[in-house]
Amino acid sequence: RRPDYKPLTDASLSRVEQQDQWRLSINLGGGTLNGDVQLKTTPSGQLRLNGKFKPQKVEVSSALAAFNRRPVLAGKASGDTAIIASGANFVDLVQSLQTQTRFTMSPASLLRFDMAKAVKSAGKDHAGQTALDSITGAMNTQNTPQGIVINFKDIKARSGALSAVGDATLAN
């Protein structure tokens, strides 16, 4: 919980009856992420975490700022997220956490890159921002010993007459 951060950033977790399943409700970036997570112990004694969430109208730049991360995009994202992790203990679970998200943002802004300027200058100048009519795609995250690696796949961005497609990887 970050009561001093605006918009409100917090989470609540409630157990579903006596099962190893929990309902998770997160307020983040002015939107919500609601879903269920399951924690099971495999026959070999490993812990296994699985979950599905539905992000709704999460302002991406604000959500990343809540975790002291520098955003690449601004706009409200909605979609579907799956999480998975496994390990011998809680630390291993956190270190192995992976997410897979299909998302849509409309409208959005590409921060620190002006697509029109880049096209006009044949890539020599791209400083600025790009207002996007929409951006869709998949974002997969993976915790690593060096930090979080984010892979963007099947990205489709549209801004007026311009469009872009592609993949990208960001790493700390």
Coordinates of N, CA and C in Angstrom, one line a residue:
R1 N 0.8 -1.2 0.0 CA 0.0 0.0 0.0 C 0.9 1.2 0.0
R2 N 0.6 2.2 -0.9 CA 1.3 3.5 -0.9 C 0.2 4.6 -0.7
P3 N -0.2 4.8 0.5 CA -1.2 5.8 0.8 C -0.8 7.2 0.4
D4 N 0.5 7.5 0.3 CA 0.9 8.9 0.0 C 1.0 9.1 -1.5
Y5 N 0.9 8.0 -2.3 CA 1.0 8.1 -3.8 C -0.4 8.3 -4.4
K6 N -0.5 9.2 -5.3 CA -1.7 9.5 -6.0 C -1.5 9.2 -7.5
P7 N -2.5 8.5 -8.2 CA -3.7 7.9 -7.6 C -3.4 6.8 -6.7
L8 N -4.4 6.4 -5.9 CA -4.3 5.3 -4.9 C -3.7 4.1 -5.5
T9 N -2.7 3.5 -4.8 CA -2.1 2.3 -5.2 C -2.2 1.3 -4.0
D10 N -3.0 0.3 -4.1 CA -3.1 -0.7 -3.0 C -3.6 -2.0 -3.5
A11 N -3.6 -3.0 -2.7 CA -4.1 -4.3 -3.1 C -4.8 -5.0 -1.9
S12 N -5.8 -5.8 -2.2 CA -6.4 -6.6 -1.1 C -6.5 -8.1 -1.6
L13 N -6.3 -9.0 -0.7 CA -6.2 -10.4 -1.0 C -7.2 -11.1 -0.1
S14 N -8.1 -11.9 -0.6 CA -9.0 -12.6 0.2 C -9.1 -14.1 -0.2
R15 N -9.0 -15.0 0.7 CA -9.0 -16.4 0.4 C -10.4 -16.9 0.0
V16 N -10.5 -17.7 -1.0 CA -11.7 -18.3 -1.4 C -12.0 -19.6 -0.6
E17 N -12.9 -19.5 0.3 CA -13.3 -20.6 1.2 C -12.0 -21.2 1.8
Q18 N -11.9 -22.5 1.8 CA -10.7 -23.2 2.4 C -9.8 -23.7 1.3
Q19 N -9.9 -23.1 0.1 CA -9.0 -23.5 -1.0 C -7.7 -22.8 -1.0
D20 N -6.8 -23.3 -1.8 CA -5.5 -22.6 -2.0 C -5.7 -21.6 -3.1
Q21 N -6.7 -20.8 -3.1 CA -7.0 -19.8 -4.1 C -7.4 -18.5 -3.4
W22 N -7.0 -17.4 -4.0 CA -7.3 -16.1 -3.5 C -7.8 -15.2 -4.5
R23 N -8.7 -14.3 -4.1 CA -9.1 -13.2 -5.0 C -8.2 -12.0 -4.7
L24 N -7.7 -11.4 -5.8 CA -6.8 -10.2 -5.6 C -7.4 -9.1 -6.3
S25 N -7.5 -8.0 -5.6 CA -8.0 -6.7 -6.2 C -7.0 -5.6 -6.0
I26 N -6.5 -5.0 -7.1 CA -5.5 -4.1 -7.1 C -6.0 -2.8 -7.7
N27 N -5.8 -1.7 -6.9 CA -6.0 -0.3 -7.5 C -4.6 0.2 -7.9
L28 N -4.5 0.6 -9.2 CA -3.2 1.0 -9.7 C -3.4 1.9 -10.9
G29 N -2.7 3.0 -10.8 CA -2.8 3.9 -12.0 C -4.2 4.4 -12.3
G30 N -5.0 4.6 -11.3 CA -6.4 5.1 -11.5 C -7.3 4.0 -12.1
G31 N -6.8 2.8 -12.3 CA -7.6 1.7 -12.8 C -7.6 0.5 -11.8
T32 N -8.0 -0.7 -12.3 CA -8.0 -1.9 -11.4 C -7.4 -3.1 -12.2
L33 N -6.9 -4.0 -11.3 CA -6.5 -5.3 -11.8 C -7.2 -6.3 -10.8
N34 N -8.2 -7.0 -11.3 CA -8.9 -8.0 -10.5 C -8.7 -9.4 -11.0
G35 N -8.6 -10.3 -10.1 CA -8.5 -11.7 -10.6 C -8.3 -12.7 -9.5
D36 N -7.9 -13.9 -9.9 CA -7.7 -15.0 -8.9 C -6.2 -15.5 -9.0
V37 N -5.7 -15.9 -7.9 CA -4.4 -16.6 -7.9 C -4.5 -17.9 -7.1
Q38 N -3.7 -18.9 -7.5 CA -3.7 -20.2 -6.8 C -2.3 -20.5 -6.5
L39 N -2.1 -21.0 -5.3 CA -0.8 -21.4 -4.8 C -0.9 -22.9 -4.4
K40 N -0.1 -23.7 -5.1 CA -0.2 -25.2 -4.8 C 1.2 -25.7 -4.5
T41 N 1.3 -26.8 -3.8 CA 2.6 -27.5 -3.6 C 2.5 -28.7 -4.5
T42 N 3.5 -28.9 -5.4 CA 3.6 -30.0 -6.3 C 4.0 -31.3 -5.5
P43 N 3.8 -32.5 -6.1 CA 4.3 -33.7 -5.4 C 5.7 -33.7 -5.0
S44 N 6.6 -33.0 -5.8 CA 8.0 -32.9 -5.5 C 8.3 -31.8 -4.4
G45 N 7.3 -31.1 -3.9 CA 7.5 -30.1 -2.8 C 7.7 -28.7 -3.3
Q46 N 7.7 -28.5 -4.6 CA 7.9 -27.2 -5.2 C 6.6 -26.4 -5.0
L47 N 6.7 -25.1 -4.8 CA 5.5 -24.2 -4.8 C 5.3 -23.7 -6.2
R48 N 4.0 -23.6 -6.6 CA 3.6 -23.2 -7.9 C 2.5 -22.2 -7.8
L49 N 2.7 -21.0 -8.4 CA 1.7 -19.9 -8.3 C 1.2 -19.7 -9.8
N50 N -0.1 -19.6 -9.9 CA -0.8 -19.3 -11.2 C -1.8 -18.3 -10.9
G51 N -2.1 -17.5 -11.9 CA -3.1 -16.5 -11.7 C -3.6 -15.9 -13.0
K52 N -4.8 -15.3 -13.0 CA -5.3 -14.6 -14.2 C -5.9 -13.3 -13.6
F53 N -5.6 -12.2 -14.3 CA -6.1 -10.9 -14.0 C -6.7 -10.2 -15.2
K54 N -7.6 -9.2 -14.9 CA -8.1 -8.4 -15.9 C -7.8 -6.9 -15.6
P55 N -6.7 -6.4 -16.2 CA -6.4 -5.0 -16.0 C -7.5 -4.1 -16.7
Q56 N -8.0 -3.1 -16.1 CA -9.0 -2.2 -16.7 C -8.7 -0.8 -16.4
K57 N -8.4 0.0 -17.5 CA -8.2 1.4 -17.5 C -7.1 1.8 -16.6
V58 N -6.0 1.1 -16.6 CA -4.8 1.4 -15.8 C -3.9 2.4 -16.6
E59 N -3.7 3.6 -16.0 CA -2.9 4.6 -16.6 C -1.4 4.1 -16.4
V60 N -0.8 3.7 -17.5 CA 0.5 3.0 -17.5 C 1.6 3.9 -16.9
S61 N 1.7 5.1 -17.3 CA 2.8 5.9 -16.8 C 2.7 6.1 -15.3
S62 N 1.5 6.3 -14.8 CA 1.2 6.4 -13.3 C 1.5 5.1 -12.6
A63 N 1.1 4.0 -13.2 CA 1.3 2.7 -12.6 C 2.8 2.4 -12.5
L64 N 3.6 2.7 -13.5 CA 5.0 2.5 -13.4 C 5.7 3.5 -12.5
A65 N 5.2 4.7 -12.4 CA 5.8 5.7 -11.5 C 5.6 5.2 -10.0
A66 N 4.5 4.5 -9.8 CA 4.2 4.0 -8.4 C 5.3 3.0 -8.0
F67 N 6.0 2.4 -8.9 CA 7.1 1.5 -8.6 C 8.4 2.0 -9.0
N68 N 8.5 3.4 -9.1 CA 9.7 4.1 -9.4 C 10.3 3.6 -10.7
R69 N 9.5 3.4 -11.7 CA 10.0 3.0 -13.1 C 9.7 4.1 -14.1
R70 N 10.5 4.2 -15.0 CA 10.4 5.2 -16.1 C 9.5 4.7 -17.2
P71 N 8.4 5.3 -17.5 CA 7.5 4.8 -18.5 C 7.9 5.0 -19.9
V72 N 7.5 4.2 -20.8 CA 7.7 4.3 -22.3 C 6.4 4.8 -22.9
L73 N 5.3 4.4 -22.4 CA 4.0 4.8 -22.9 C 3.2 5.5 -21.8
A74 N 2.2 6.3 -22.3 CA 1.2 6.9 -21.4 C -0.1 6.6 -22.0
G75 N -1.1 6.4 -21.2 CA -2.5 6.0 -21.7 C -3.1 5.0 -20.8
K76 N -4.4 4.7 -20.9 CA -5.1 3.7 -20.1 C -5.1 2.4 -20.8
A77 N -4.6 1.4 -20.2 CA -4.5 0.0 -20.7 C -5.6 -0.9 -20.1
S78 N -6.1 -1.7 -21.0 CA -7.0 -2.8 -20.5 C -6.6 -4.1 -21.2
G79 N -6.9 -5.2 -20.7 CA -6.5 -6.5 -21.3 C -6.7 -7.7 -20.4
D80 N -5.9 -8.6 -20.6 CA -5.9 -9.9 -19.9 C -4.4 -10.2 -19.5
T81 N -4.2 -10.7 -18.2 CA -2.9 -11.0 -17.8 C -2.9 -12.4 -17.1
A82 N -1.9 -13.2 -17.4 CA -1.6 -14.4 -16.7 C -0.3 -14.3 -16.0
I83 N -0.2 -14.9 -14.8 CA 1.1 -14.9 -14.0 C 1.4 -16.4 -13.7
I84 N 2.7 -16.6 -13.6 CA 3.1 -18.0 -13.2 C 4.5 -17.8 -12.5
A85 N 4.7 -18.6 -11.5 CA 6.0 -18.7 -10.8 C 6.1 -20.0 -10.1
S86 N 7.3 -20.5 -9.9 CA 7.5 -21.7 -9.2 C 8.9 -21.7 -8.5
G87 N 9.0 -22.4 -7.4 CA 10.2 -22.5 -6.7 C 10.1 -23.2 -5.4
A88 N 11.2 -23.4 -4.7 CA 11.3 -24.2 -3.5 C 10.8 -23.4 -2.3
N89 N 10.8 -22.0 -2.4 CA 10.3 -21.2 -1.3 C 9.8 -19.8 -1.9
F90 N 9.4 -18.9 -1.0 CA 8.8 -17.7 -1.4 C 9.8 -16.8 -2.2
V91 N 11.0 -16.8 -1.8 CA 12.0 -16.0 -2.6 C 12.1 -16.5 -4.0
D92 N 12.2 -17.9 -4.1 CA 12.2 -18.5 -5.5 C 11.0 -18.1 -6.3
L93 N 9.8 -18.1 -5.6 CA 8.6 -17.7 -6.4 C 8.7 -16.3 -6.9
V94 N 9.2 -15.3 -6.1 CA 9.3 -14.0 -6.6 C 10.3 -13.9 -7.7
Q95 N 11.4 -14.5 -7.5 CA 12.5 -14.4 -8.5 C 12.1 -15.1 -9.8
S96 N 11.2 -16.0 -9.8 CA 10.8 -16.7 -11.1 C 9.6 -16.1 -11.7
L97 N 9.0 -15.1 -11.1 CA 7.7 -14.6 -11.6 C 7.7 -14.1 -13.0
Q98 N 6.7 -14.6 -13.8 CA 6.6 -14.2 -15.2 C 5.1 -13.8 -15.4
T99 N 4.9 -12.8 -16.2 CA 3.6 -12.3 -16.6 C 3.5 -12.3 -18.1
Q100 N 2.2 -12.6 -18.6 CA 1.9 -12.5 -20.0 C 0.6 -11.6 -20.1
T101 N 0.7 -10.5 -20.8 CA -0.5 -9.6 -20.9 C -0.8 -9.3 -22.4
R102 N -2.0 -9.4 -22.8 CA -2.5 -8.9 -24.0 C -3.2 -7.6 -23.7
F103 N -2.8 -6.5 -24.4 CA -3.4 -5.2 -24.0 C -3.8 -4.4 -25.2
T104 N -4.7 -3.4 -24.8 CA -5.1 -2.4 -25.8 C -5.1 -1.0 -25.1
M105 N -4.6 0.0 -25.8 CA -4.6 1.3 -25.2 C -5.1 2.2 -26.4
S106 N -6.1 3.0 -26.1 CA -6.7 3.9 -27.1 C -7.4 5.1 -26.4
P107 N -6.9 6.3 -26.5 CA -5.6 6.7 -27.2 C -4.4 6.4 -26.2
A108 N -3.2 6.7 -26.7 CA -2.0 6.6 -26.0 C -1.0 7.5 -26.5
S109 N 0.2 7.6 -25.8 CA 1.3 8.4 -26.2 C 2.6 7.6 -26.1
L110 N 3.4 7.7 -27.1 CA 4.7 7.1 -27.0 C 5.6 8.2 -26.5
L111 N 6.2 8.0 -25.4 CA 7.0 9.0 -24.7 C 8.5 8.9 -25.3
R112 N 9.1 10.0 -25.4 CA 10.5 10.1 -25.8 C 10.8 9.6 -27.2
F113 N 9.8 9.6 -28.1 CA 10.0 9.2 -29.5 C 8.9 9.8 -30.4
D114 N 9.3 10.7 -31.3 CA 8.4 11.3 -32.2 C 8.5 10.5 -33.5
M115 N 7.4 9.7 -33.8 CA 7.4 8.9 -35.0 C 7.4 9.7 -36.3
A116 N 6.7 10.8 -36.4 CA 6.6 11.6 -37.6 C 8.0 12.3 -37.8
K117 N 8.6 12.8 -36.8 CA 10.0 13.4 -36.9 C 11.0 12.3 -37.4
A118 N 10.9 11.1 -36.9 CA 11.8 10.0 -37.3 C 11.6 9.7 -38.8
V119 N 10.4 9.6 -39.2 CA 10.1 9.3 -40.6 C 10.6 10.4 -41.5
K120 N 10.3 11.7 -41.2 CA 10.8 12.8 -42.0 C 12.3 12.9 -42.1
S121 N 13.0 12.5 -41.0 CA 14.4 12.7 -41.0 C 15.2 11.4 -41.3
A122 N 14.5 10.4 -41.8 CA 15.0 9.1 -42.0 C 15.7 8.5 -40.8
G123 N 15.1 8.7 -39.6 CA 15.6 8.2 -38.4 C 16.7 9.0 -37.7
K124 N 17.1 10.1 -38.3 CA 18.2 10.9 -37.7 C 17.7 11.7 -36.5
D125 N 16.5 12.1 -36.5 CA 15.9 12.8 -35.3 C 14.6 12.2 -34.9
H126 N 14.5 11.9 -33.6 CA 13.3 11.3 -33.1 C 12.9 11.8 -31.7
A127 N 13.5 12.9 -31.3 CA 13.2 13.4 -29.9 C 11.8 13.9 -29.9
G128 N 11.1 13.6 -28.8 CA 9.7 14.1 -28.7 C 8.8 13.0 -28.3
Q129 N 7.5 13.2 -28.5 CA 6.5 12.3 -28.2 C 5.6 12.0 -29.4
T130 N 4.9 10.9 -29.4 CA 4.0 10.6 -30.5 C 2.6 10.3 -29.9
A131 N 1.6 11.1 -30.3 CA 0.2 10.8 -29.9 C -0.2 9.6 -30.8
L132 N -0.7 8.6 -30.1 CA -1.2 7.4 -30.8 C -2.7 7.3 -30.8
D133 N -3.3 6.9 -31.9 CA -4.7 6.6 -31.9 C -5.0 5.4 -31.1
S134 N -4.1 4.4 -31.2 CA -4.2 3.1 -30.5 C -2.9 2.4 -30.5
I135 N -2.7 1.5 -29.6 CA -1.6 0.6 -29.5 C -2.1 -0.7 -28.9
T136 N -1.8 -1.8 -29.5 CA -2.2 -3.2 -29.0 C -1.0 -4.1 -29.1
G137 N -1.1 -5.2 -28.4 CA 0.0 -6.2 -28.4 C 0.1 -7.0 -27.2
A138 N 1.2 -7.7 -27.1 CA 1.5 -8.5 -25.9 C 2.7 -8.1 -25.2
M139 N 2.7 -8.1 -23.9 CA 3.8 -7.8 -23.0 C 4.1 -8.9 -22.1
N140 N 5.3 -9.5 -22.2 CA 5.7 -10.5 -21.3 C 6.8 -10.0 -20.4
T141 N 6.7 -10.3 -19.1 CA 7.8 -9.9 -18.1 C 8.4 -11.1 -17.5
Q142 N 9.7 -11.0 -17.2 CA 10.4 -12.1 -16.5 C 11.4 -11.5 -15.5
N143 N 11.3 -11.9 -14.3 CA 12.3 -11.5 -13.3 C 13.6 -12.3 -13.6
T144 N 14.7 -11.6 -13.5 CA 16.0 -12.2 -13.7 C 16.9 -11.7 -12.6
P145 N 18.1 -12.3 -12.4 CA 19.0 -11.7 -11.4 C 19.5 -10.3 -11.6
Q146 N 19.4 -9.9 -12.9 CA 19.8 -8.5 -13.2 C 18.6 -7.5 -13.2
G147 N 17.4 -8.0 -13.0 CA 16.3 -7.1 -13.0 C 15.2 -7.7 -13.9
I148 N 14.2 -6.9 -14.2 CA 13.0 -7.3 -15.0 C 13.3 -7.1 -16.5
V149 N 13.0 -8.2 -17.2 CA 13.1 -8.1 -18.7 C 11.7 -8.1 -19.2
I150 N 11.4 -7.1 -20.1 CA 10.1 -6.9 -20.7 C 10.2 -7.1 -22.2
N151 N 9.4 -8.1 -22.7 CA 9.4 -8.3 -24.1 C 8.0 -7.9 -24.6
F152 N 8.0 -7.1 -25.6 CA 6.8 -6.6 -26.3 C 6.7 -7.4 -27.6
K153 N 5.6 -8.0 -27.9 CA 5.4 -8.8 -29.1 C 4.2 -8.4 -29.8
D154 N 4.2 -8.5 -31.2 CA 3.0 -8.2 -32.0 C 2.5 -6.8 -31.7
I155 N 3.3 -5.8 -31.5 CA 2.9 -4.5 -31.2 C 2.4 -3.8 -32.5
K156 N 1.2 -3.2 -32.4 CA 0.6 -2.5 -33.6 C 0.2 -1.1 -33.0
A157 N 0.9 -0.1 -33.6 CA 0.6 1.3 -33.2 C 0.1 2.1 -34.4
R158 N -0.9 2.9 -34.1 CA -1.4 3.7 -35.2 C -1.5 5.2 -34.7
S159 N -1.1 6.1 -35.6 CA -1.1 7.5 -35.3 C -1.5 8.2 -36.6
G160 N -2.7 8.6 -36.7 CA -3.2 9.2 -38.0 C -2.9 8.3 -39.2
A161 N -2.1 8.9 -40.2 CA -1.8 8.1 -41.4 C -0.6 7.2 -41.1
L162 N 0.1 7.3 -40.0 CA 1.3 6.5 -39.8 C 0.9 5.2 -38.9
S163 N 1.6 4.2 -39.2 CA 1.4 3.0 -38.4 C 2.8 2.3 -38.2
A164 N 2.9 1.5 -37.2 CA 4.1 0.8 -36.9 C 3.8 -0.6 -36.3
V165 N 4.6 -1.5 -36.7 CA 4.4 -2.9 -36.1 C 5.8 -3.4 -35.7
G166 N 5.8 -4.2 -34.7 CA 7.1 -4.8 -34.4 C 7.2 -5.4 -33.0
D167 N 8.4 -5.8 -32.6 CA 8.7 -6.3 -31.3 C 9.8 -5.5 -30.6
A168 N 9.9 -5.6 -29.3 CA 10.9 -4.9 -28.6 C 11.2 -5.5 -27.3
T169 N 12.4 -5.4 -26.8 CA 12.8 -5.9 -25.5 C 13.4 -4.8 -24.7
L170 N 13.0 -4.6 -23.4 CA 13.5 -3.7 -22.5 C 14.1 -4.5 -21.3
A171 N 15.3 -4.1 -20.8 CA 15.9 -4.7 -19.6 C 16.5 -3.7 -18.7
N172 N 16.4 -3.9 -17.4 CA 17.0 -3.0 -16.5 C 18.5 -3.3 -16.5

